[in-house]
Amino acid sequence: TGCHPNPQGTGMTEPSRDIHGPAQSRAIRDVLQTLFAAELLQPSKPLWLCFAWVTDLQLLDNSARQFALLQPDWPAAPIRLSNVLDALLARGGQINVVIRDHEHNETFIRVLERLRAEHGVAIRWAVGDKFHAKGLLGERYFLNGSMNLTVSGVSVNEEHVVLRLDPALLAQQRLEFTERWEGNLQ
């Protein structure tokens, strides 16, 4: 865990955390679990999932039913990204997804289409020909770096992600995502 200077020059620092995989792949999984559990408690409007490659990976380890208070009907088993997104949307969340135009993502686009059929335009997405950025942006955090939202990205590859909590940086990222992608979201 580190602190980075506040860009507004107040002298205050905002916490951030650098995580490197695969040595810290458990830490990456833990951060993802924590962020998505926080989303289930108070969904971001919107939550931005911007990853070049996405799979419907097992995201939450509910084997001991540790997420039962958040979603009582989930089994004592790993919970997939699609189940978490479905629960977020059912709680009134709004989700924007940006992914790369690649055959790898076709299966996940079908997941998005299924979620759209159930929840309407609360979930929107854009597909970019050369999109390569990676980041998860909520109202209270920004997780970004080299990791895709895939099994290899989360658990296998040598990745570097940074969790940032600086409100000024979050506002800047929201503005950038909105300006770049809002007109392309379907």
Short mmCIF file of C-alpha atoms in Angstrom, two decimals:
data_model
loop_
_atom_site.label_atom_id
_atom_site.label_comp_id
_atom_site.label_asym_id
_atom_site.label_seq_id
_atom_site.Cartn_x
_atom_site.Cartn_y
_atom_site.Cartn_z
CA THR A 1 0.00 0.00 0.00
CA GLY A 2 1.28 3.44 -0.86
CA CYS A 3 0.13 7.02 -0.94
CA HIS A 4 0.26 9.29 -3.91
CA PRO A 5 0.24 13.09 -3.72
CA ASN A 6 -3.08 14.79 -4.16
CA PRO A 7 -2.96 16.60 -7.53
CA GLN A 8 -4.86 19.57 -6.11
CA GLY A 9 -1.83 20.50 -4.01
CA THR A 10 -3.50 20.28 -0.61
CA GLY A 11 -0.61 18.35 0.85
CA MET A 12 -2.99 15.51 1.69
CA THR A 13 -2.41 12.09 0.21
CA GLU A 14 -4.91 9.57 -1.03
CA PRO A 15 -4.25 5.88 -0.47
CA SER A 16 -3.54 3.61 -3.40
CA ARG A 17 -2.34 0.06 -3.71
CA ASP A 18 -0.10 -1.53 -6.33
CA ILE A 19 -0.56 -5.26 -6.87
CA HIS A 20 1.58 -7.52 -9.02
CA GLY A 21 0.53 -10.90 -10.37
CA PRO A 22 1.00 -13.75 -10.43
CA ALA A 23 2.86 -13.51 -7.11
CA GLN A 24 -0.01 -11.50 -5.66
CA SER A 25 -2.82 -13.13 -7.65
CA ARG A 26 -4.65 -13.90 -4.40
CA ALA A 27 -4.48 -10.20 -3.54
CA ILE A 28 -5.91 -9.34 -6.98
CA ARG A 29 -8.79 -11.77 -6.42
CA ASP A 30 -9.36 -10.38 -2.92
CA VAL A 31 -9.47 -6.79 -4.21
CA LEU A 32 -11.94 -7.78 -6.93
CA GLN A 33 -14.12 -9.59 -4.37
CA THR A 34 -14.04 -6.59 -2.05
CA LEU A 35 -14.88 -4.10 -4.80
CA PHE A 36 -17.77 -6.16 -6.13
CA ALA A 37 -19.09 -6.83 -2.61
CA ALA A 38 -19.02 -3.07 -2.00
CA GLU A 39 -20.89 -2.60 -5.28
CA LEU A 40 -23.55 -5.04 -4.10
CA LEU A 41 -24.01 -2.94 -0.96
CA GLN A 42 -24.14 0.37 -2.83
CA PRO A 43 -24.09 0.09 -6.64
CA SER A 44 -22.21 2.73 -8.60
CA LYS A 45 -24.23 4.67 -11.13
CA PRO A 46 -22.61 3.85 -13.42
CA LEU A 47 -20.05 1.13 -12.88
CA TRP A 48 -17.60 1.08 -15.80
CA LEU A 49 -16.04 -2.26 -16.77
CA CYS A 50 -13.46 -1.45 -19.43
CA PHE A 51 -11.35 -4.45 -20.37
CA ALA A 52 -10.01 -5.49 -23.77
CA TRP A 53 -10.82 -9.13 -23.00
CA VAL A 54 -13.53 -10.35 -20.63
CA THR A 55 -14.73 -13.81 -19.68
CA ASP A 56 -17.51 -14.85 -17.35
CA LEU A 57 -14.92 -15.85 -14.78
CA GLN A 58 -15.57 -17.11 -11.27
CA LEU A 59 -15.39 -13.82 -9.42
CA LEU A 60 -16.56 -14.39 -5.85
CA ASP A 61 -15.68 -17.38 -3.69
CA ASN A 62 -18.96 -18.12 -1.95
CA SER A 63 -17.95 -21.65 -0.92
CA ALA A 64 -18.44 -20.80 2.77
CA ARG A 65 -21.53 -18.69 1.90
CA GLN A 66 -19.69 -15.57 2.97
CA PHE A 67 -21.82 -13.51 0.56
CA ALA A 68 -25.14 -14.96 1.77
CA LEU A 69 -26.20 -11.69 3.39
CA LEU A 70 -25.66 -9.89 0.09
CA GLN A 71 -27.38 -12.49 -2.09
CA PRO A 72 -29.12 -15.26 -0.11
CA ASP A 73 -30.01 -17.37 -3.16
CA TRP A 74 -26.41 -17.83 -4.31
CA PRO A 75 -25.12 -21.39 -3.79
CA ALA A 76 -22.13 -22.34 -1.67
CA ALA A 77 -19.91 -22.26 -4.76
CA PRO A 78 -17.90 -19.82 -6.87
CA ILE A 79 -20.06 -17.02 -8.28
CA ARG A 80 -19.51 -15.87 -11.86
CA LEU A 81 -19.17 -12.30 -13.07
CA SER A 82 -22.54 -12.57 -14.87
CA ASN A 83 -24.29 -13.46 -11.59
CA VAL A 84 -22.70 -10.48 -9.85
CA LEU A 85 -23.69 -8.13 -12.68
CA ASP A 86 -27.24 -9.53 -12.60
CA ALA A 87 -27.44 -8.87 -8.83
CA LEU A 88 -26.08 -5.34 -9.27
CA LEU A 89 -28.66 -4.57 -11.94
CA ALA A 90 -31.45 -6.04 -9.79
CA ARG A 91 -30.39 -3.57 -7.05
CA GLY A 92 -30.77 -0.60 -9.40
CA GLY A 93 -27.16 -0.45 -10.54
CA GLN A 94 -26.12 0.89 -13.91
CA ILE A 95 -23.30 -0.81 -15.79
CA ASN A 96 -21.31 0.39 -18.79
CA VAL A 97 -18.99 -2.13 -20.45
CA VAL A 98 -16.31 -1.35 -23.01
CA ILE A 99 -14.57 -4.30 -24.67
CA ARG A 100 -12.49 -5.02 -27.73
CA ASP A 101 -13.98 -6.25 -30.97
CA HIS A 102 -12.51 -9.77 -30.86
CA GLU A 103 -13.92 -13.27 -31.20
CA HIS A 104 -12.80 -14.03 -27.63
CA ASN A 105 -15.42 -11.55 -26.36
CA GLU A 106 -18.37 -12.92 -28.36
CA THR A 107 -19.41 -15.24 -25.52
CA PHE A 108 -19.40 -12.35 -23.04
CA ILE A 109 -21.38 -10.16 -25.43
CA ARG A 110 -24.07 -12.86 -25.36
CA VAL A 111 -24.03 -12.58 -21.55
CA LEU A 112 -24.53 -8.81 -21.91
CA GLU A 113 -27.41 -9.38 -24.33
CA ARG A 114 -29.08 -11.74 -21.85
CA LEU A 115 -28.68 -9.20 -19.05
CA ARG A 116 -30.09 -6.47 -21.33
CA ALA A 117 -33.13 -8.62 -22.08
CA GLU A 118 -33.82 -8.85 -18.34
CA HIS A 119 -32.73 -5.40 -17.12
CA GLY A 120 -33.06 -3.10 -20.12
CA VAL A 121 -30.73 -0.17 -20.70
CA ALA A 122 -29.37 -0.28 -17.15
CA ILE A 123 -26.59 -2.25 -18.86
CA ARG A 124 -24.97 -0.80 -21.95
CA TRP A 125 -21.83 -1.63 -23.86
CA ALA A 126 -19.51 -0.46 -26.58
CA VAL A 127 -17.15 -2.51 -28.69
CA GLY A 128 -13.95 -0.88 -29.93
CA ASP A 129 -11.83 -2.16 -32.82
CA LYS A 130 -8.54 -1.22 -31.20
CA PHE A 131 -9.68 -0.91 -27.57
CA HIS A 132 -6.92 -2.14 -25.27
CA ALA A 133 -7.35 -0.26 -21.98
CA LYS A 134 -8.22 -2.01 -18.74
CA GLY A 135 -10.04 -0.63 -15.74
CA LEU A 136 -12.90 -0.97 -13.29
CA LEU A 137 -14.30 2.42 -12.31
CA GLY A 138 -16.87 2.78 -9.56
CA GLU A 139 -18.06 5.86 -7.70
CA ARG A 140 -15.46 5.34 -4.95
CA TYR A 141 -12.49 3.63 -6.63
CA PHE A 142 -10.57 3.02 -9.85
CA LEU A 143 -8.74 -0.26 -10.43
CA ASN A 144 -6.61 -0.19 -13.53
CA GLY A 145 -3.46 -1.59 -15.04
CA SER A 146 -2.46 -4.35 -17.41
CA MET A 147 -4.95 -7.01 -16.27
CA ASN A 148 -7.83 -8.21 -18.42
CA LEU A 149 -10.93 -9.56 -16.69
CA THR A 150 -10.08 -13.17 -17.56
CA VAL A 151 -8.84 -16.18 -15.61
CA SER A 152 -5.33 -15.66 -17.01
CA GLY A 153 -5.43 -11.94 -16.27
CA VAL A 154 -6.56 -12.40 -12.69
CA SER A 155 -4.62 -15.54 -11.75
CA VAL A 156 -1.81 -16.44 -14.17
CA ASN A 157 -0.21 -13.57 -16.06
CA GLU A 158 2.41 -11.17 -14.80
CA GLU A 159 0.09 -8.23 -14.33
CA HIS A 160 0.27 -4.92 -12.51
CA VAL A 161 -2.87 -3.22 -11.22
CA VAL A 162 -3.31 -0.13 -9.11
CA LEU A 163 -6.27 0.57 -6.86
CA ARG A 164 -6.85 4.32 -6.58
CA LEU A 165 -9.21 6.15 -4.24
CA ASP A 166 -8.42 9.82 -4.96
CA PRO A 167 -11.77 11.60 -5.61
CA ALA A 168 -10.19 14.07 -8.06
CA LEU A 169 -8.67 11.25 -10.11
CA LEU A 170 -11.97 9.34 -10.04
CA ALA A 171 -13.85 12.38 -11.31
CA GLN A 172 -11.30 12.84 -14.09
CA GLN A 173 -11.59 9.19 -15.14
CA ARG A 174 -15.42 9.33 -15.12
CA LEU A 175 -15.27 12.39 -17.36
CA GLU A 176 -12.80 10.72 -19.73
CA PHE A 177 -14.81 7.49 -19.95
CA THR A 178 -18.04 9.42 -20.50
CA GLU A 179 -16.57 11.73 -23.16
CA ARG A 180 -14.94 8.86 -25.03
CA TRP A 181 -17.62 6.17 -24.81
CA GLU A 182 -21.06 7.62 -23.97
CA GLY A 183 -21.99 8.13 -27.62
CA ASN A 184 -20.96 4.57 -28.52
CA LEU A 185 -22.80 2.72 -25.75
CA GLN A 186 -25.70 0.64 -27.00
#
